[in-house]
Amino acid sequence: LAKTTQPISMDSYEGQEVNITCSHNNIATNDYITWYQQFPSQGPRFIIQGYKTKVTNEVASLFIPADRKSSTLSLPRVSLSDTAVYYCLVGGLRSSASKIIFGSGTRLSIRP
Amino acid sequence: EAGVVQSPRYKIIEKKQPVAFWCNPISGHNTLYWYRQNLGQGPELLIRYENEEAVDDSQLPKDRFSAERLKGVDSTLKIQPAELGDSAVYLCASSPRGGGGETQYFGPGTRLLVL
């Protein structure tokens, strides 16, 4: 199984940069790494996806080392509205259901 | 562009009763997923469809759960009979092609409470 491990919770303050790391030691060659954000009473929402090195979009950056056994989601200058649960998901095209595992996620709390 | 639509948003039933959830994916998305999310946990994939075919239902408890996706568009997930442990949020998601490498677009979910 493609199991991921993330910190259960993190706290930070408005305006700070937040980095959330996910471990995925059993990642397969064709697996991508995708991060989702979930607010209470909503479904998860796509943030960013990558395969290797670094990916950046308008909301976040994703850093993936050469061995791909971990990844770090970086949120620049967080605000109160970034308080949510963040999930790291590892899987490839046509991954079986047993491989699409969200894990328990990281509960991020942003304070004023 | 309309997102994934799910109904009902909330459902309260007594144990041993049947219940059904409906999902309308984003137009043009061939792949549809049903997840179950327990309180404080991440979503757990139950079944994945590609068009009208259930390509992976290995995580679906088949003794009481069933699903269908007629004509490869809308989908229904059914539980019969419901048990207390089925209380959870049932999420539907869709993606253009499918697989763990594809971005999934989630609906708001149906919150089920079994009494």
Short mmCIF file of C-alpha atoms in Angstrom, two decimals:
data_model
loop_
_atom_site.label_atom_id
_atom_site.label_comp_id
_atom_site.label_asym_id
_atom_site.label_seq_id
_atom_site.Cartn_x
_atom_site.Cartn_y
_atom_site.Cartn_z
CA LEU A 1 0.00 0.00 0.00
CA ALA A 2 1.16 3.52 -0.79
CA LYS A 3 0.98 4.82 2.79
CA THR A 4 1.67 8.43 3.61
CA THR A 5 2.66 9.95 6.93
CA GLN A 6 2.02 13.57 7.89
CA PRO A 7 2.11 15.53 11.14
CA ILE A 8 -1.28 15.42 12.83
CA SER A 9 -1.40 19.17 13.41
CA MET A 10 0.53 22.39 12.94
CA ASP A 11 0.10 25.94 14.19
CA SER A 12 1.33 29.16 12.66
CA TYR A 13 0.60 32.89 12.44
CA GLU A 14 -0.72 35.10 9.70
CA GLY A 15 1.93 36.23 7.26
CA GLN A 16 4.27 33.32 7.98
CA GLU A 17 5.39 30.63 5.55
CA VAL A 18 4.15 27.17 6.43
CA ASN A 19 5.79 23.94 5.32
CA ILE A 20 4.02 20.60 5.69
CA THR A 21 6.02 17.49 5.00
CA CYS A 22 4.62 14.15 3.89
CA SER A 23 6.55 10.88 3.96
CA HIS A 24 5.83 8.26 1.30
CA ASN A 25 8.62 5.71 1.46
CA ASN A 26 6.86 3.18 -0.79
CA ILE A 27 6.15 5.55 -3.65
CA ALA A 28 6.14 3.79 -7.01
CA THR A 29 7.87 4.94 -10.17
CA ASN A 30 4.67 6.08 -11.85
CA ASP A 31 3.13 7.71 -8.76
CA TYR A 32 2.35 11.41 -8.60
CA ILE A 33 2.11 13.42 -5.39
CA THR A 34 -1.01 15.50 -4.94
CA TRP A 35 -2.04 17.78 -2.10
CA TYR A 36 -5.60 18.60 -1.19
CA GLN A 37 -7.13 21.11 1.22
CA GLN A 38 -10.34 20.48 3.09
CA PHE A 39 -12.51 22.92 5.03
CA PRO A 40 -15.22 21.74 7.44
CA SER A 41 -18.38 20.53 5.73
CA GLN A 42 -16.74 20.62 2.30
CA GLY A 43 -15.08 18.10 0.06
CA PRO A 44 -11.31 18.21 -0.45
CA ARG A 45 -10.01 20.72 -2.97
CA PHE A 46 -6.96 20.27 -5.20
CA ILE A 47 -3.98 22.47 -4.31
CA ILE A 48 -0.98 21.24 -6.24
CA GLN A 49 0.52 18.18 -7.88
CA GLY A 50 4.04 17.13 -8.79
CA TYR A 51 6.25 14.26 -9.83
CA LYS A 52 9.75 15.46 -9.02
CA THR A 53 11.79 18.57 -8.13
CA LYS A 54 9.69 21.68 -7.61
CA VAL A 55 6.29 22.80 -8.72
CA THR A 56 4.78 26.23 -8.06
CA ASN A 57 1.36 27.66 -8.70
CA GLU A 58 -0.52 30.72 -7.52
CA VAL A 59 -1.28 29.30 -4.07
CA ALA A 60 1.56 26.96 -3.11
CA SER A 61 4.85 25.29 -3.92
CA LEU A 62 5.66 21.61 -3.79
CA PHE A 63 9.19 20.41 -3.17
CA ILE A 64 10.10 16.81 -3.98
CA PRO A 65 13.64 15.50 -3.34
CA ALA A 66 15.41 13.26 -5.79
CA ASP A 67 14.49 10.02 -3.99
CA ARG A 68 10.81 11.10 -3.95
CA LYS A 69 10.29 9.45 -0.56
CA SER A 70 8.90 12.66 0.86
CA SER A 71 7.40 15.92 -0.29
CA THR A 72 6.87 19.34 1.27
CA LEU A 73 3.92 21.60 0.67
CA SER A 74 4.87 25.23 1.16
CA LEU A 75 2.22 27.89 1.76
CA PRO A 76 3.65 31.41 1.55
CA ARG A 77 2.31 34.15 3.78
CA VAL A 78 -0.62 32.25 5.24
CA SER A 79 -3.83 33.92 6.33
CA LEU A 80 -6.63 32.88 8.66
CA SER A 81 -8.49 31.40 5.71
CA ASP A 82 -5.73 28.82 5.25
CA THR A 83 -6.90 27.09 8.43
CA ALA A 84 -7.91 23.66 7.13
CA VAL A 85 -6.88 20.03 6.90
CA TYR A 86 -4.22 19.26 4.28
CA TYR A 87 -3.90 15.82 2.72
CA CYS A 88 -1.00 14.32 0.84
CA LEU A 89 -2.06 11.74 -1.74
CA VAL A 90 0.25 9.44 -3.67
CA GLY A 91 -0.91 7.54 -6.71
CA GLY A 92 -0.39 6.92 -10.38
CA LEU A 93 -2.61 6.70 -13.39
CA ARG A 94 -4.93 3.73 -13.05
CA SER A 95 -3.98 3.27 -9.39
CA SER A 96 -6.12 0.68 -7.71
CA ALA A 97 -8.51 1.71 -4.98
CA SER A 98 -6.24 0.24 -2.35
CA LYS A 99 -3.51 2.68 -3.41
CA ILE A 100 -5.57 5.86 -3.33
CA ILE A 101 -5.11 6.60 0.36
CA PHE A 102 -5.60 10.03 1.84
CA GLY A 103 -4.40 9.28 5.36
CA SER A 104 -5.48 11.41 8.31
CA GLY A 105 -4.08 14.67 7.03
CA THR A 106 -2.50 17.64 8.81
CA ARG A 107 -4.76 20.04 10.66
CA LEU A 108 -3.30 23.51 10.14
CA SER A 109 -4.38 26.29 12.48
CA ILE A 110 -3.48 29.89 11.65
CA ARG A 111 -3.62 32.50 14.39
CA PRO A 112 -3.83 36.31 14.05
CA GLU B 1 -18.58 25.36 -14.90
CA ALA B 2 -20.81 23.52 -12.44
CA GLY B 3 -19.06 21.40 -9.86
CA VAL B 4 -19.89 17.94 -8.60
CA VAL B 5 -23.43 17.85 -7.27
CA GLN B 6 -24.52 15.54 -4.49
CA SER B 7 -27.85 14.96 -2.81
CA PRO B 8 -29.12 14.87 -0.24
CA ARG B 9 -26.71 16.95 1.83
CA TYR B 10 -27.91 15.39 5.06
CA LYS B 11 -29.71 12.17 5.89
CA ILE B 12 -30.85 10.71 9.20
CA ILE B 13 -32.15 7.16 9.27
CA GLU B 14 -32.65 4.37 11.75
CA LYS B 15 -30.43 1.32 11.61
CA LYS B 16 -31.52 -1.47 9.30
CA GLN B 17 -33.14 1.05 6.96
CA PRO B 18 -31.94 1.50 3.37
CA VAL B 19 -30.40 4.75 2.13
CA ALA B 20 -29.22 6.05 -1.22
CA PHE B 21 -26.92 8.88 -2.24
CA TRP B 22 -26.86 10.52 -5.65
CA CYS B 23 -23.98 12.16 -7.51
CA ASN B 24 -23.79 14.15 -10.72
CA PRO B 25 -20.15 14.59 -11.79
CA ILE B 26 -18.66 17.46 -13.74
CA SER B 27 -19.73 17.32 -17.36
CA GLY B 28 -17.27 15.40 -19.50
CA HIS B 29 -15.54 13.67 -16.59
CA ASN B 30 -15.29 9.98 -17.34
CA THR B 31 -14.09 8.86 -13.94
CA LEU B 32 -16.24 8.94 -10.83
CA TYR B 33 -15.24 8.06 -7.27
CA TRP B 34 -17.22 7.36 -4.12
CA TYR B 35 -15.48 7.95 -0.79
CA ARG B 36 -16.47 7.54 2.83
CA GLN B 37 -15.03 9.93 5.39
CA ASN B 38 -15.30 9.25 9.10
CA LEU B 39 -14.95 12.05 11.60
CA GLY B 40 -11.35 13.18 11.97
CA GLN B 41 -10.07 10.91 9.23
CA GLY B 42 -9.23 11.25 5.58
CA PRO B 43 -11.51 10.04 2.80
CA GLU B 44 -11.50 6.30 2.13
CA LEU B 45 -12.11 5.24 -1.45
CA LEU B 46 -15.00 2.83 -1.87
CA ILE B 47 -15.35 2.46 -5.62
CA ARG B 48 -14.13 3.99 -8.85
CA TYR B 49 -15.95 4.08 -12.17
CA GLU B 50 -14.59 4.73 -15.61
CA ASN B 51 -17.63 5.61 -17.68
CA GLU B 52 -20.24 3.04 -16.65
CA GLU B 53 -17.76 0.36 -15.62
CA ALA B 54 -16.76 -0.18 -12.01
CA VAL B 55 -13.03 -0.65 -12.57
CA ASP B 56 -12.18 -1.01 -8.91
CA ASP B 57 -14.60 -1.91 -6.13
CA SER B 58 -12.10 -3.75 -3.95
CA GLN B 59 -12.78 -1.44 -1.00
CA LEU B 60 -16.57 -1.58 -1.23
CA PRO B 61 -18.26 -3.69 1.51
CA LYS B 62 -20.38 -5.67 -0.88
CA ASP B 63 -22.58 -7.34 1.69
CA ARG B 64 -24.51 -4.13 2.23
CA PHE B 65 -23.16 -1.51 -0.19
CA SER B 66 -23.95 -1.27 -3.89
CA ALA B 67 -23.36 1.33 -6.53
CA GLU B 68 -24.30 1.97 -10.10
CA ARG B 69 -23.49 4.47 -12.80
CA LEU B 70 -26.00 4.08 -15.55
CA LYS B 71 -25.07 5.64 -18.90
CA GLY B 72 -21.72 6.67 -17.45
CA VAL B 73 -22.94 9.96 -15.98
CA ASP B 74 -24.89 10.07 -12.70
CA SER B 75 -24.18 7.58 -9.98
CA THR B 76 -26.01 6.20 -6.98
CA LEU B 77 -24.50 4.62 -3.88
CA LYS B 78 -26.81 2.51 -1.75
CA ILE B 79 -26.56 0.99 1.70
CA GLN B 80 -29.00 -1.74 2.69
CA PRO B 81 -29.40 -2.28 5.55
CA ALA B 82 -27.60 0.60 7.25
CA GLU B 83 -25.67 0.01 10.46
CA LEU B 84 -24.64 2.43 13.20
CA GLY B 85 -21.05 2.32 11.96
CA ASP B 86 -22.10 3.64 8.56
CA SER B 87 -22.53 7.12 10.00
CA ALA B 88 -20.07 9.22 8.01
CA VAL B 89 -19.79 11.70 5.18
CA TYR B 90 -20.07 10.15 1.72
CA LEU B 91 -18.12 12.08 -0.87
CA CYS B 92 -18.35 11.85 -4.62
CA ALA B 93 -15.52 13.03 -6.86
CA SER B 94 -14.87 13.07 -10.58
CA SER B 95 -11.86 13.48 -12.82
CA PRO B 96 -11.33 13.71 -16.56
CA ARG B 97 -9.57 10.39 -16.99
CA GLY B 98 -8.89 8.65 -13.71
CA GLY B 99 -6.19 7.21 -11.51
CA GLY B 100 -4.30 8.56 -8.59
CA GLY B 101 -2.37 10.94 -10.80
CA GLU B 102 -5.47 12.77 -11.93
CA THR B 103 -6.87 15.79 -10.13
CA GLN B 104 -10.10 14.86 -8.42
CA TYR B 105 -12.94 17.34 -8.03
CA PHE B 106 -15.06 16.68 -4.98
CA GLY B 107 -18.66 17.39 -4.22
CA PRO B 108 -19.81 18.74 -0.83
CA GLY B 109 -20.71 15.29 0.45
CA THR B 110 -23.73 13.70 2.09
CA ARG B 111 -23.63 13.52 5.86
CA LEU B 112 -25.31 10.32 7.04
CA LEU B 113 -26.38 9.71 10.60
CA VAL B 114 -27.64 6.24 11.50
CA LEU B 115 -29.57 6.05 14.78
#
